[in-house]
């Protein structure tokens, strides 16, 4: 079974600064997806960014980017120019992949990192 | 843009009472999921449905049952609620015939068992 570890329960960053959230995972599979989800106080689960394991290029979405190190099984999230609205719980998630049509792809989540953004 | 809709948003039950959490999606997704979220433990999969007519156990299925009523709806039932089932419950869906699709989540149901 896959496991996802987020070793930083809480992080703090000043507005406009950059912060990196860590995530490591354990798997014996070669094809998989990795995700970062954001959960603000409203409790919604919002997809931030995703990475396909077969792609060497790190994914980016505006101020959000990842550092994907497949051999090290590491998938960190970098938030640049942090904003007050970035304050939330961030979850790293792993999904096995199968090419079989109709097979459900289950997510395995880390325990989350709570990000505070200060003025 | 409804997406994934969960009802109710909040519920308080007494130990031993039964309850069904409802989930519906309007994105024509074939796979649906139920998770629970507890402090310090992230989200854990309770049950999932790969497609209409099929359901399977996830990581923490004990004390729960599910029904995939049709392609749109996937309900979670607590037959005899216990305080250990106090949690926030999330429903999610995805289009699993496209293997690069993320899961879309509902807004959650906060359930308290007294």
mmCIF file of C-alpha atoms in Angstrom:
data_model
loop_
_atom_site.group_PDB
_atom_site.id
_atom_site.type_symbol
_atom_site.label_atom_id
_atom_site.label_comp_id
_atom_site.label_asym_id
_atom_site.label_seq_id
_atom_site.Cartn_x
_atom_site.Cartn_y
_atom_site.Cartn_z
ATOM 1 C CA UNK A 1 0.000 0.000 0.000
ATOM 2 C CA UNK A 2 1.117 3.498 -0.721
ATOM 3 C CA UNK A 3 1.811 5.993 2.040
ATOM 4 C CA UNK A 4 2.104 9.762 1.924
ATOM 5 C CA UNK A 5 4.016 11.717 4.563
ATOM 6 C CA UNK A 6 3.816 15.418 5.276
ATOM 7 C CA UNK A 7 6.320 16.066 8.027
ATOM 8 C CA UNK A 8 5.449 19.727 8.635
ATOM 9 C CA UNK A 9 2.201 20.029 10.623
ATOM 10 C CA UNK A 10 2.396 23.843 10.479
ATOM 11 C CA UNK A 11 4.270 26.417 8.449
ATOM 12 C CA UNK A 12 4.278 30.193 8.485
ATOM 13 C CA UNK A 13 5.224 32.661 5.762
ATOM 14 C CA UNK A 14 5.164 36.415 5.448
ATOM 15 C CA UNK A 15 3.054 37.988 2.774
ATOM 16 C CA UNK A 16 4.926 38.276 -0.557
ATOM 17 C CA UNK A 17 7.540 35.741 0.525
ATOM 18 C CA UNK A 18 8.072 32.187 -0.760
ATOM 19 C CA UNK A 19 7.344 29.011 1.157
ATOM 20 C CA UNK A 20 7.905 25.335 0.381
ATOM 21 C CA UNK A 21 5.736 22.539 1.756
ATOM 22 C CA UNK A 22 7.238 19.065 1.853
ATOM 23 C CA UNK A 23 5.717 15.748 0.853
ATOM 24 C CA UNK A 24 7.262 12.311 0.518
ATOM 25 C CA UNK A 25 5.585 9.109 -0.543
ATOM 26 C CA UNK A 26 6.278 5.432 -0.687
ATOM 27 C CA UNK A 27 5.335 3.283 -3.656
ATOM 28 C CA UNK A 28 6.608 0.462 -5.807
ATOM 29 C CA UNK A 29 4.642 1.643 -8.824
ATOM 30 C CA UNK A 30 6.138 3.460 -11.782
ATOM 31 C CA UNK A 31 3.015 5.198 -13.069
ATOM 32 C CA UNK A 32 1.041 7.427 -10.748
ATOM 33 C CA UNK A 33 -0.246 10.924 -10.145
ATOM 34 C CA UNK A 34 0.525 13.333 -7.354
ATOM 35 C CA UNK A 35 -1.695 16.185 -6.258
ATOM 36 C CA UNK A 36 -1.712 19.125 -3.907
ATOM 37 C CA UNK A 37 -5.117 20.119 -2.534
ATOM 38 C CA UNK A 38 -5.864 23.274 -0.569
ATOM 39 C CA UNK A 39 -8.491 23.320 2.180
ATOM 40 C CA UNK A 40 -9.343 26.833 3.421
ATOM 41 C CA UNK A 41 -11.461 27.401 6.540
ATOM 42 C CA UNK A 42 -14.541 27.029 4.349
ATOM 43 C CA UNK A 43 -13.645 23.308 4.273
ATOM 44 C CA UNK A 44 -13.705 23.034 0.471
ATOM 45 C CA UNK A 45 -11.086 20.787 -1.114
ATOM 46 C CA UNK A 46 -9.543 22.760 -3.963
ATOM 47 C CA UNK A 47 -7.113 21.243 -6.431
ATOM 48 C CA UNK A 48 -3.946 23.343 -6.550
ATOM 49 C CA UNK A 49 -1.650 21.415 -8.862
ATOM 50 C CA UNK A 50 -1.006 17.920 -10.210
ATOM 51 C CA UNK A 51 1.988 16.040 -11.523
ATOM 52 C CA UNK A 52 2.174 12.978 -13.729
ATOM 53 C CA UNK A 53 4.968 10.640 -12.647
ATOM 54 C CA UNK A 54 6.100 9.981 -16.204
ATOM 55 C CA UNK A 55 6.733 13.689 -16.823
ATOM 56 C CA UNK A 56 10.146 14.957 -15.819
ATOM 57 C CA UNK A 57 9.096 18.589 -16.104
ATOM 58 C CA UNK A 58 7.800 20.068 -12.873
ATOM 59 C CA UNK A 59 4.210 21.310 -12.987
ATOM 60 C CA UNK A 60 3.451 24.987 -12.470
ATOM 61 C CA UNK A 61 0.196 26.892 -11.965
ATOM 62 C CA UNK A 62 0.699 30.631 -11.655
ATOM 63 C CA UNK A 63 2.344 31.192 -8.232
ATOM 64 C CA UNK A 64 2.330 27.481 -7.411
ATOM 65 C CA UNK A 65 5.002 25.061 -8.576
ATOM 66 C CA UNK A 66 6.268 21.666 -7.560
ATOM 67 C CA UNK A 67 9.659 20.070 -7.191
ATOM 68 C CA UNK A 68 9.106 16.465 -8.204
ATOM 69 C CA UNK A 69 11.995 14.132 -7.460
ATOM 70 C CA UNK A 70 10.864 10.696 -8.579
ATOM 71 C CA UNK A 71 13.907 8.763 -7.424
ATOM 72 C CA UNK A 72 13.724 10.374 -3.994
ATOM 73 C CA UNK A 73 9.926 10.001 -3.924
ATOM 74 C CA UNK A 74 9.571 13.631 -3.024
ATOM 75 C CA UNK A 75 6.916 16.097 -4.169
ATOM 76 C CA UNK A 76 7.206 19.538 -2.596
ATOM 77 C CA UNK A 77 4.956 22.542 -3.252
ATOM 78 C CA UNK A 78 6.417 26.017 -3.637
ATOM 79 C CA UNK A 79 4.175 29.030 -3.204
ATOM 80 C CA UNK A 80 5.683 32.258 -4.482
ATOM 81 C CA UNK A 81 4.560 35.775 -3.593
ATOM 82 C CA UNK A 82 2.394 34.419 -0.779
ATOM 83 C CA UNK A 83 -0.976 36.071 -0.257
ATOM 84 C CA UNK A 84 -3.314 36.160 2.722
ATOM 85 C CA UNK A 85 -5.731 34.006 0.751
ATOM 86 C CA UNK A 86 -3.148 31.225 0.618
ATOM 87 C CA UNK A 87 -3.683 30.541 4.326
ATOM 88 C CA UNK A 88 -5.170 27.053 4.471
ATOM 89 C CA UNK A 89 -4.526 23.401 5.123
ATOM 90 C CA UNK A 90 -2.570 21.812 2.275
ATOM 91 C CA UNK A 91 -2.807 18.111 1.519
ATOM 92 C CA UNK A 92 -0.501 16.069 -0.648
ATOM 93 C CA UNK A 93 -2.177 13.089 -2.311
ATOM 94 C CA UNK A 94 -1.076 10.061 -4.313
ATOM 95 C CA UNK A 95 -3.101 8.207 -6.875
ATOM 96 C CA UNK A 96 -2.249 4.897 -8.470
ATOM 97 C CA UNK A 97 -2.879 4.688 -12.137
ATOM 98 C CA UNK A 98 -4.432 2.048 -14.244
ATOM 99 C CA UNK A 99 -5.269 2.306 -17.884
ATOM 100 C CA UNK A 100 -8.299 0.028 -17.483
ATOM 101 C CA UNK A 101 -11.452 1.910 -18.301
ATOM 102 C CA UNK A 102 -13.846 2.213 -15.420
ATOM 103 C CA UNK A 103 -11.420 1.307 -12.658
ATOM 104 C CA UNK A 104 -11.664 3.755 -9.812
ATOM 105 C CA UNK A 105 -8.462 5.597 -8.961
ATOM 106 C CA UNK A 106 -8.228 6.004 -5.214
ATOM 107 C CA UNK A 107 -6.429 8.852 -3.505
ATOM 108 C CA UNK A 108 -4.094 8.386 -0.543
ATOM 109 C CA UNK A 109 -3.679 11.593 1.452
ATOM 110 C CA UNK A 110 -1.003 12.907 3.743
ATOM 111 C CA UNK A 111 -1.946 14.341 7.115
ATOM 112 C CA UNK A 112 -1.717 17.929 5.909
ATOM 113 C CA UNK A 113 0.284 21.083 6.568
ATOM 114 C CA UNK A 114 -1.437 24.155 7.982
ATOM 115 C CA UNK A 115 -0.036 27.288 6.341
ATOM 116 C CA UNK A 116 -0.300 30.646 8.067
ATOM 117 C CA UNK A 117 0.349 33.841 6.137
ATOM 118 C CA UNK A 118 1.377 36.869 8.179
ATOM 119 C CA UNK A 119 1.564 40.549 7.299
ATOM 120 C CA UNK B 1 -21.910 25.120 -11.503
ATOM 121 C CA UNK B 2 -23.175 22.658 -8.889
ATOM 122 C CA UNK B 3 -20.404 20.036 -9.212
ATOM 123 C CA UNK B 4 -20.637 17.689 -6.220
ATOM 124 C CA UNK B 5 -23.477 18.419 -3.798
ATOM 125 C CA UNK B 6 -23.633 16.947 -0.310
ATOM 126 C CA UNK B 7 -26.563 17.067 2.073
ATOM 127 C CA UNK B 8 -26.850 17.847 4.898
ATOM 128 C CA UNK B 9 -23.976 20.214 5.715
ATOM 129 C CA UNK B 10 -24.263 19.652 9.470
ATOM 130 C CA UNK B 11 -25.918 16.979 11.575
ATOM 131 C CA UNK B 12 -25.966 15.986 15.227
ATOM 132 C CA UNK B 13 -27.001 12.450 16.123
ATOM 133 C CA UNK B 14 -27.350 10.449 19.286
ATOM 134 C CA UNK B 15 -25.468 7.197 19.676
ATOM 135 C CA UNK B 16 -27.406 4.389 18.037
ATOM 136 C CA UNK B 17 -29.352 6.561 15.612
ATOM 137 C CA UNK B 18 -29.173 5.946 11.888
ATOM 138 C CA UNK B 19 -28.393 8.494 9.207
ATOM 139 C CA UNK B 20 -27.884 8.666 5.450
ATOM 140 C CA UNK B 21 -25.568 11.212 3.888
ATOM 141 C CA UNK B 22 -26.484 12.128 0.361
ATOM 142 C CA UNK B 23 -24.161 12.965 -2.504
ATOM 143 C CA UNK B 24 -24.966 13.902 -6.085
ATOM 144 C CA UNK B 25 -22.768 15.028 -8.956
ATOM 145 C CA UNK B 26 -23.792 16.631 -12.216
ATOM 146 C CA UNK B 27 -20.530 16.181 -14.134
ATOM 147 C CA UNK B 28 -21.390 12.775 -15.633
ATOM 148 C CA UNK B 29 -18.560 11.190 -13.664
ATOM 149 C CA UNK B 30 -18.548 7.415 -13.422
ATOM 150 C CA UNK B 31 -16.531 7.015 -10.191
ATOM 151 C CA UNK B 32 -17.581 8.291 -6.786
ATOM 152 C CA UNK B 33 -15.982 8.179 -3.327
ATOM 153 C CA UNK B 34 -16.688 8.753 0.358
ATOM 154 C CA UNK B 35 -13.934 9.995 2.675
ATOM 155 C CA UNK B 36 -13.813 10.967 6.300
ATOM 156 C CA UNK B 37 -11.538 13.662 7.672
ATOM 157 C CA UNK B 38 -10.341 13.574 11.264
ATOM 158 C CA UNK B 39 -7.895 15.974 12.949
ATOM 159 C CA UNK B 40 -4.290 15.038 12.263
ATOM 160 C CA UNK B 41 -5.216 12.165 9.964
ATOM 161 C CA UNK B 42 -5.952 13.673 6.585
ATOM 162 C CA UNK B 43 -8.718 12.140 4.489
ATOM 163 C CA UNK B 44 -9.325 8.413 4.592
ATOM 164 C CA UNK B 45 -11.341 6.466 2.059
ATOM 165 C CA UNK B 46 -14.465 4.759 3.416
ATOM 166 C CA UNK B 47 -16.077 3.320 0.285
ATOM 167 C CA UNK B 48 -15.941 3.954 -3.408
ATOM 168 C CA UNK B 49 -17.878 3.125 -6.526
ATOM 169 C CA UNK B 50 -15.919 2.635 -9.733
ATOM 170 C CA UNK B 51 -19.069 2.757 -11.839
ATOM 171 C CA UNK B 52 -22.821 2.531 -11.523
ATOM 172 C CA UNK B 53 -23.755 -0.776 -9.956
ATOM 173 C CA UNK B 54 -20.438 -1.441 -8.201
ATOM 174 C CA UNK B 55 -19.171 -0.543 -4.740
ATOM 175 C CA UNK B 56 -15.990 -1.476 -2.895
ATOM 176 C CA UNK B 57 -14.526 -0.999 0.562
ATOM 177 C CA UNK B 58 -11.845 1.528 1.197
ATOM 178 C CA UNK B 59 -9.479 1.919 4.122
ATOM 179 C CA UNK B 60 -12.061 2.432 6.920
ATOM 180 C CA UNK B 61 -15.401 0.806 5.929
ATOM 181 C CA UNK B 62 -16.521 -0.593 9.287
ATOM 182 C CA UNK B 63 -19.806 0.849 10.516
ATOM 183 C CA UNK B 64 -20.834 2.187 7.106
ATOM 184 C CA UNK B 65 -22.815 1.073 4.091
ATOM 185 C CA UNK B 66 -23.156 2.701 0.693
ATOM 186 C CA UNK B 67 -25.551 2.702 -2.212
ATOM 187 C CA UNK B 68 -24.816 3.785 -5.746
ATOM 188 C CA UNK B 69 -28.379 4.724 -6.589
ATOM 189 C CA UNK B 70 -27.611 5.737 -10.173
ATOM 190 C CA UNK B 71 -24.762 7.377 -12.025
ATOM 191 C CA UNK B 72 -25.349 10.717 -10.273
ATOM 192 C CA UNK B 73 -25.950 9.653 -6.670
ATOM 193 C CA UNK B 74 -23.879 7.833 -4.062
ATOM 194 C CA UNK B 75 -25.153 7.693 -0.480
ATOM 195 C CA UNK B 76 -23.410 6.764 2.765
ATOM 196 C CA UNK B 77 -25.381 5.209 5.598
ATOM 197 C CA UNK B 78 -24.574 4.886 9.273
ATOM 198 C CA UNK B 79 -26.873 2.181 10.626
ATOM 199 C CA UNK B 80 -26.062 2.669 14.314
ATOM 200 C CA UNK B 81 -24.013 5.801 14.869
ATOM 201 C CA UNK B 82 -21.114 5.716 17.340
ATOM 202 C CA UNK B 83 -19.108 8.619 18.817
ATOM 203 C CA UNK B 84 -16.044 7.349 16.883
ATOM 204 C CA UNK B 85 -17.879 8.279 13.684
ATOM 205 C CA UNK B 86 -17.855 11.958 14.603
ATOM 206 C CA UNK B 87 -16.025 13.440 11.648
ATOM 207 C CA UNK B 88 -16.269 15.542 8.525
ATOM 208 C CA UNK B 89 -17.399 13.488 5.555
ATOM 209 C CA UNK B 90 -16.507 14.302 1.972
ATOM 210 C CA UNK B 91 -17.944 12.927 -1.220
ATOM 211 C CA UNK B 92 -15.877 13.098 -4.405
ATOM 212 C CA UNK B 93 -16.238 12.080 -8.026
ATOM 213 C CA UNK B 94 -14.051 11.673 -11.062
ATOM 214 C CA UNK B 95 -14.153 10.586 -14.657
ATOM 215 C CA UNK B 96 -12.032 7.461 -14.426
ATOM 216 C CA UNK B 97 -12.180 6.615 -18.123
ATOM 217 C CA UNK B 98 -9.703 9.440 -18.519
ATOM 218 C CA UNK B 99 -6.833 8.439 -16.300
ATOM 219 C CA UNK B 100 -5.423 11.922 -15.770
ATOM 220 C CA UNK B 101 -8.547 13.434 -14.212
ATOM 221 C CA UNK B 102 -8.532 14.727 -10.628
ATOM 222 C CA UNK B 103 -11.245 14.082 -8.079
ATOM 223 C CA UNK B 104 -13.780 16.833 -7.465
ATOM 224 C CA UNK B 105 -14.996 17.216 -3.901
ATOM 225 C CA UNK B 106 -18.216 18.327 -2.271
ATOM 226 C CA UNK B 107 -18.212 20.858 0.556
ATOM 227 C CA UNK B 108 -18.386 18.217 3.267
ATOM 228 C CA UNK B 109 -20.813 17.192 6.000
ATOM 229 C CA UNK B 110 -19.887 17.820 9.626
ATOM 230 C CA UNK B 111 -21.366 14.979 11.665
ATOM 231 C CA UNK B 112 -21.347 14.893 15.460
ATOM 232 C CA UNK B 113 -22.385 11.796 17.401
ATOM 233 C CA UNK B 114 -23.272 12.406 21.039
#
